[in-house]
Every structure is written in C-alpha cells, then in structure tokens.
mmCIF file with all atom_site columns, C-alpha atoms in Angstrom:
data_model
loop_
_atom_site.group_PDB
_atom_site.id
_atom_site.type_symbol
_atom_site.label_atom_id
_atom_site.label_alt_id
_atom_site.label_comp_id
_atom_site.label_asym_id
_atom_site.label_entity_id
_atom_site.label_seq_id
_atom_site.pdbx_PDB_ins_code
_atom_site.Cartn_x
_atom_site.Cartn_y
_atom_site.Cartn_z
_atom_site.occupancy
_atom_site.B_iso_or_equiv
_atom_site.pdbx_formal_charge
_atom_site.auth_seq_id
_atom_site.auth_comp_id
_atom_site.auth_asym_id
_atom_site.auth_atom_id
_atom_site.pdbx_PDB_model_num
ATOM 1  C CA . UNK J 1 1  ? 0.000   0.000   0.000   1.00 61.00 ? 1  UNK J CA 1
ATOM 2  C CA . UNK J 1 2  ? 2.870   2.321   0.747   1.00 85.00 ? 2  UNK J CA 1
ATOM 3  C CA . UNK J 1 3  ? 4.307   1.864   -2.762  1.00 85.00 ? 3  UNK J CA 1
ATOM 4  C CA . UNK J 1 4  ? 0.885   2.639   -4.267  1.00 89.00 ? 4  UNK J CA 1
ATOM 5  C CA . UNK J 1 5  ? 0.631   5.800   -2.188  1.00 90.00 ? 5  UNK J CA 1
ATOM 6  C CA . UNK J 1 6  ? 4.144   6.809   -3.206  1.00 91.00 ? 6  UNK J CA 1
ATOM 7  C CA . UNK J 1 7  ? 3.250   6.311   -6.898  1.00 93.00 ? 7  UNK J CA 1
ATOM 8  C CA . UNK J 1 8  ? 0.127   8.428   -6.486  1.00 93.00 ? 8  UNK J CA 1
ATOM 9  C CA . UNK J 1 9  ? 2.097   11.187  -4.768  1.00 94.00 ? 9  UNK J CA 1
ATOM 10 C CA . UNK J 1 10 ? 4.747   11.118  -7.495  1.00 93.00 ? 10 UNK J CA 1
ATOM 11 C CA . UNK J 1 11 ? 2.031   11.245  -10.135 1.00 94.00 ? 11 UNK J CA 1
ATOM 12 C CA . UNK J 1 12 ? 0.364   14.168  -8.366  1.00 95.00 ? 12 UNK J CA 1
ATOM 13 C CA . UNK J 1 13 ? 3.684   16.007  -8.113  1.00 96.00 ? 13 UNK J CA 1
ATOM 14 C CA . UNK J 1 14 ? 4.365   15.470  -11.800 1.00 96.00 ? 14 UNK J CA 1
ATOM 15 C CA . UNK J 1 15 ? 0.881   16.600  -12.783 1.00 97.00 ? 15 UNK J CA 1
ATOM 16 C CA . UNK J 1 16 ? 1.087   19.592  -10.438 1.00 97.00 ? 16 UNK J CA 1
ATOM 17 C CA . UNK J 1 17 ? 4.430   20.638  -11.921 1.00 97.00 ? 17 UNK J CA 1
ATOM 18 C CA . UNK J 1 18 ? 2.987   20.259  -15.417 1.00 97.00 ? 18 UNK J CA 1
ATOM 19 C CA . UNK J 1 19 ? -0.089  22.302  -14.496 1.00 98.00 ? 19 UNK J CA 1
ATOM 20 C CA . UNK J 1 20 ? 2.066   25.020  -12.938 1.00 98.00 ? 20 UNK J CA 1
ATOM 21 C CA . UNK J 1 21 ? 4.226   25.171  -16.063 1.00 98.00 ? 21 UNK J CA 1
ATOM 22 C CA . UNK J 1 22 ? 1.136   25.393  -18.290 1.00 98.00 ? 22 UNK J CA 1
ATOM 23 C CA . UNK J 1 23 ? -0.317  28.070  -16.017 1.00 98.00 ? 23 UNK J CA 1
ATOM 24 C CA . UNK J 1 24 ? 2.902   30.078  -16.279 1.00 98.00 ? 24 UNK J CA 1
ATOM 25 C CA . UNK J 1 25 ? 2.858   29.770  -20.073 1.00 98.00 ? 25 UNK J CA 1
ATOM 26 C CA . UNK J 1 26 ? -0.779  30.860  -20.198 1.00 98.00 ? 26 UNK J CA 1
ATOM 27 C CA . UNK J 1 27 ? -0.026  33.860  -17.962 1.00 98.00 ? 27 UNK J CA 1
ATOM 28 C CA . UNK J 1 28 ? 2.799   34.892  -20.300 1.00 98.00 ? 28 UNK J CA 1
ATOM 29 C CA . UNK J 1 29 ? 0.536   34.475  -23.322 1.00 98.00 ? 29 UNK J CA 1
ATOM 30 C CA . UNK J 1 30 ? -2.205  36.514  -21.619 1.00 98.00 ? 30 UNK J CA 1
ATOM 31 C CA . UNK J 1 31 ? 0.272   39.290  -20.799 1.00 98.00 ? 31 UNK J CA 1
ATOM 32 C CA . UNK J 1 32 ? 1.489   39.349  -24.395 1.00 98.00 ? 32 UNK J CA 1
ATOM 33 C CA . UNK J 1 33 ? -2.114  39.374  -25.637 1.00 98.00 ? 33 UNK J CA 1
ATOM 34 C CA . UNK J 1 34 ? -3.004  42.293  -23.351 1.00 98.00 ? 34 UNK J CA 1
ATOM 35 C CA . UNK J 1 35 ? 0.022   44.226  -24.631 1.00 98.00 ? 35 UNK J CA 1
ATOM 36 C CA . UNK J 1 36 ? -0.994  43.507  -28.229 1.00 98.00 ? 36 UNK J CA 1
ATOM 37 C CA . UNK J 1 37 ? -4.534  44.684  -27.465 1.00 98.00 ? 37 UNK J CA 1
ATOM 38 C CA . UNK J 1 38 ? -3.149  47.973  -26.093 1.00 98.00 ? 38 UNK J CA 1
ATOM 39 C CA . UNK J 1 39 ? -1.035  48.433  -29.220 1.00 98.00 ? 39 UNK J CA 1
ATOM 40 C CA . UNK J 1 40 ? -3.977  47.691  -31.499 1.00 98.00 ? 40 UNK J CA 1
ATOM 41 C CA . UNK J 1 41 ? -6.216  50.080  -29.563 1.00 98.00 ? 41 UNK J CA 1
ATOM 42 C CA . UNK J 1 42 ? -3.605  52.826  -29.989 1.00 98.00 ? 42 UNK J CA 1
ATOM 43 C CA . UNK J 1 43 ? -3.372  52.076  -33.713 1.00 98.00 ? 43 UNK J CA 1
ATOM 44 C CA . UNK J 1 44 ? -7.154  52.090  -33.932 1.00 98.00 ? 44 UNK J CA 1
ATOM 45 C CA . UNK J 1 45 ? -7.343  55.477  -32.197 1.00 97.00 ? 45 UNK J CA 1
ATOM 46 C CA . UNK J 1 46 ? -4.653  56.918  -34.474 1.00 97.00 ? 46 UNK J CA 1
ATOM 47 C CA . UNK J 1 47 ? -6.395  55.598  -37.579 1.00 98.00 ? 47 UNK J CA 1
ATOM 48 C CA . UNK J 1 48 ? -9.785  56.875  -36.392 1.00 98.00 ? 48 UNK J CA 1
ATOM 49 C CA . UNK J 1 49 ? -8.299  60.363  -35.980 1.00 97.00 ? 49 UNK J CA 1
ATOM 50 C CA . UNK J 1 50 ? -6.879  60.102  -39.505 1.00 97.00 ? 50 UNK J CA 1
ATOM 51 C CA . UNK J 1 51 ? -10.286 59.021  -40.845 1.00 97.00 ? 51 UNK J CA 1
ATOM 52 C CA . UNK J 1 52 ? -11.955 61.963  -39.096 1.00 96.00 ? 52 UNK J CA 1
ATOM 53 C CA . UNK J 1 53 ? -9.387  64.353  -40.557 1.00 96.00 ? 53 UNK J CA 1
ATOM 54 C CA . UNK J 1 54 ? -9.817  62.939  -44.062 1.00 97.00 ? 54 UNK J CA 1
ATOM 55 C CA . UNK J 1 55 ? -13.615 63.088  -43.773 1.00 96.00 ? 55 UNK J CA 1
ATOM 56 C CA . UNK J 1 56 ? -13.372 66.737  -42.758 1.00 96.00 ? 56 UNK J CA 1
ATOM 57 C CA . UNK J 1 57 ? -11.024 67.471  -45.657 1.00 96.00 ? 57 UNK J CA 1
ATOM 58 C CA . UNK J 1 58 ? -13.376 65.631  -48.006 1.00 95.00 ? 58 UNK J CA 1
ATOM 59 C CA . UNK J 1 59 ? -16.298 67.756  -46.797 1.00 94.00 ? 59 UNK J CA 1
ATOM 60 C CA . UNK J 1 60 ? -14.284 70.943  -47.342 1.00 91.00 ? 60 UNK J CA 1
ATOM 61 C CA . UNK J 1 61 ? -13.434 69.848  -50.873 1.00 91.00 ? 61 UNK J CA 1
ATOM 62 C CA . UNK J 1 62 ? -17.093 69.104  -51.610 1.00 89.00 ? 62 UNK J CA 1
ATOM 63 C CA . UNK J 1 63 ? -18.108 72.567  -50.426 1.00 87.00 ? 63 UNK J CA 1
ATOM 64 C CA . UNK J 1 64 ? -15.342 74.249  -52.419 1.00 84.00 ? 64 UNK J CA 1
ATOM 65 C CA . UNK J 1 65 ? -16.228 72.252  -55.503 1.00 77.00 ? 65 UNK J CA 1
ATOM 66 C CA . UNK J 1 66 ? -19.923 73.119  -55.245 1.00 76.00 ? 66 UNK J CA 1
ATOM 67 C CA . UNK J 1 67 ? -19.129 76.834  -54.759 1.00 75.00 ? 67 UNK J CA 1
ATOM 68 C CA . UNK J 1 68 ? -16.534 77.130  -57.516 1.00 73.00 ? 68 UNK J CA 1
ATOM 69 C CA . UNK J 1 69 ? -17.902 78.387  -60.834 1.00 73.00 ? 69 UNK J CA 1
ATOM 70 C CA . UNK J 1 70 ? -18.445 76.008  -63.677 1.00 76.00 ? 70 UNK J CA 1
ATOM 71 C CA . UNK J 1 71 ? -16.786 76.448  -67.055 1.00 80.00 ? 71 UNK J CA 1
ATOM 72 C CA . UNK J 1 72 ? -19.921 77.936  -68.598 1.00 82.00 ? 72 UNK J CA 1
ATOM 73 C CA . UNK J 1 73 ? -20.268 80.376  -65.672 1.00 79.00 ? 73 UNK J CA 1
ATOM 74 C CA . UNK J 1 74 ? -16.706 81.555  -66.239 1.00 82.00 ? 74 UNK J CA 1
ATOM 75 C CA . UNK J 1 75 ? -17.306 81.981  -69.986 1.00 88.00 ? 75 UNK J CA 1
ATOM 76 C CA . UNK J 1 76 ? -20.527 83.922  -69.381 1.00 87.00 ? 76 UNK J CA 1
ATOM 77 C CA . UNK J 1 77 ? -18.745 86.191  -66.899 1.00 88.00 ? 77 UNK J CA 1
ATOM 78 C CA . UNK J 1 78 ? -15.909 86.835  -69.380 1.00 91.00 ? 78 UNK J CA 1
ATOM 79 C CA . UNK J 1 79 ? -18.409 87.674  -72.116 1.00 91.00 ? 79 UNK J CA 1
ATOM 80 C CA . UNK J 1 80 ? -20.307 90.030  -69.793 1.00 90.00 ? 80 UNK J CA 1
ATOM 81 C CA . UNK J 1 81 ? -17.095 91.781  -68.751 1.00 91.00 ? 81 UNK J CA 1
ATOM 82 C CA . UNK J 1 82 ? -15.937 92.070  -72.367 1.00 92.00 ? 82 UNK J CA 1
ATOM 83 C CA . UNK J 1 83 ? -19.290 93.647  -73.263 1.00 91.00 ? 83 UNK J CA 1
ATOM 84 C CA . UNK J 1 84 ? -19.034 96.093  -70.370 1.00 91.00 ? 84 UNK J CA 1
ATOM 85 C CA . UNK J 1 85 ? -15.485 97.053  -71.394 1.00 92.00 ? 85 UNK J CA 1
ATOM 86 C CA . UNK J 1 86 ? -16.713 97.724  -74.961 1.00 93.00 ? 86 UNK J CA 1
ATOM 87 C CA . UNK J 1 87 ? -19.537 99.874  -73.600 1.00 88.00 ? 87 UNK J CA 1
ATOM 88 C CA . UNK J 1 88 ? -17.082 101.829 -71.441 1.00 90.00 ? 88 UNK J CA 1
ATOM 89 C CA . UNK J 1 89 ? -14.763 102.301 -74.435 1.00 87.00 ? 89 UNK J CA 1
ATOM 90 C CA . UNK J 1 90 ? -17.710 103.627 -76.484 1.00 89.00 ? 90 UNK J CA 1
ATOM 91 C CA . UNK J 1 91 ? -18.650 106.027 -73.687 1.00 86.00 ? 91 UNK J CA 1
ATOM 92 C CA . UNK J 1 92 ? -15.067 107.283 -73.460 1.00 88.00 ? 92 UNK J CA 1
ATOM 93 C CA . UNK J 1 93 ? -14.964 107.700 -77.235 1.00 87.00 ? 93 UNK J CA 1
ATOM 94 C CA . UNK J 1 94 ? -18.273 109.612 -77.155 1.00 82.00 ? 94 UNK J CA 1
ATOM 95 C CA . UNK J 1 95 ? -16.935 111.890 -74.422 1.00 83.00 ? 95 UNK J CA 1
ATOM 96 C CA . UNK J 1 96 ? -13.840 112.600 -76.489 1.00 79.00 ? 96 UNK J CA 1
ATOM 97 C CA . UNK J 1 97 ? -15.884 113.827 -79.451 1.00 72.00 ? 97 UNK J CA 1
#
C-alpha cells in the first residue's frame, strides 16, 4: 500500500508541476495578448483620428467644388465683362468727341 501511495504522490507532483508550467505559459501568453490589445487600440485610435481628418477634408473639398464656378459660368462672366469694357470704351470715345 505504501508503494501505491508513493506512486500516487509522485504522479500528483508530476501533474502539479505540469499544471504550474502550463499556467505560467498561459499567464505569459495573456500578458502578451493584453500588450498587443493595447497596441492595437492605440493604432485604432490613431487611424480613427486620420479618418476623421480625411472626412473633414473631403467635406471641405465638396463645399469648395460646389461653390466654384463652372466652365460655362466663367465663360458667361468673361463675355459680360468684355461687353461692359466695350460699352465703357464707347462712352469714353463719345466723351472725347
């Protein structure tokens, strides 16, 4: 009976040592995983700020694009100004006569 008890104790010691080693490995893995989570959260925050900045820039560009004159508007304005300049030249010529 004593030999059987000794075998059981040895088996328990071996299993306990194995469990402690596995526990230590799992603790190390958990620590590494927590560190990786912190790094990923920082990256996520940095990227979210970049997305917000780009969205704001995109909105500004949309507003500027909608406010800027179209090609036909620019041509119409040039034609109007050219007509006004001709009218002014005629008035100056009439005053000179």
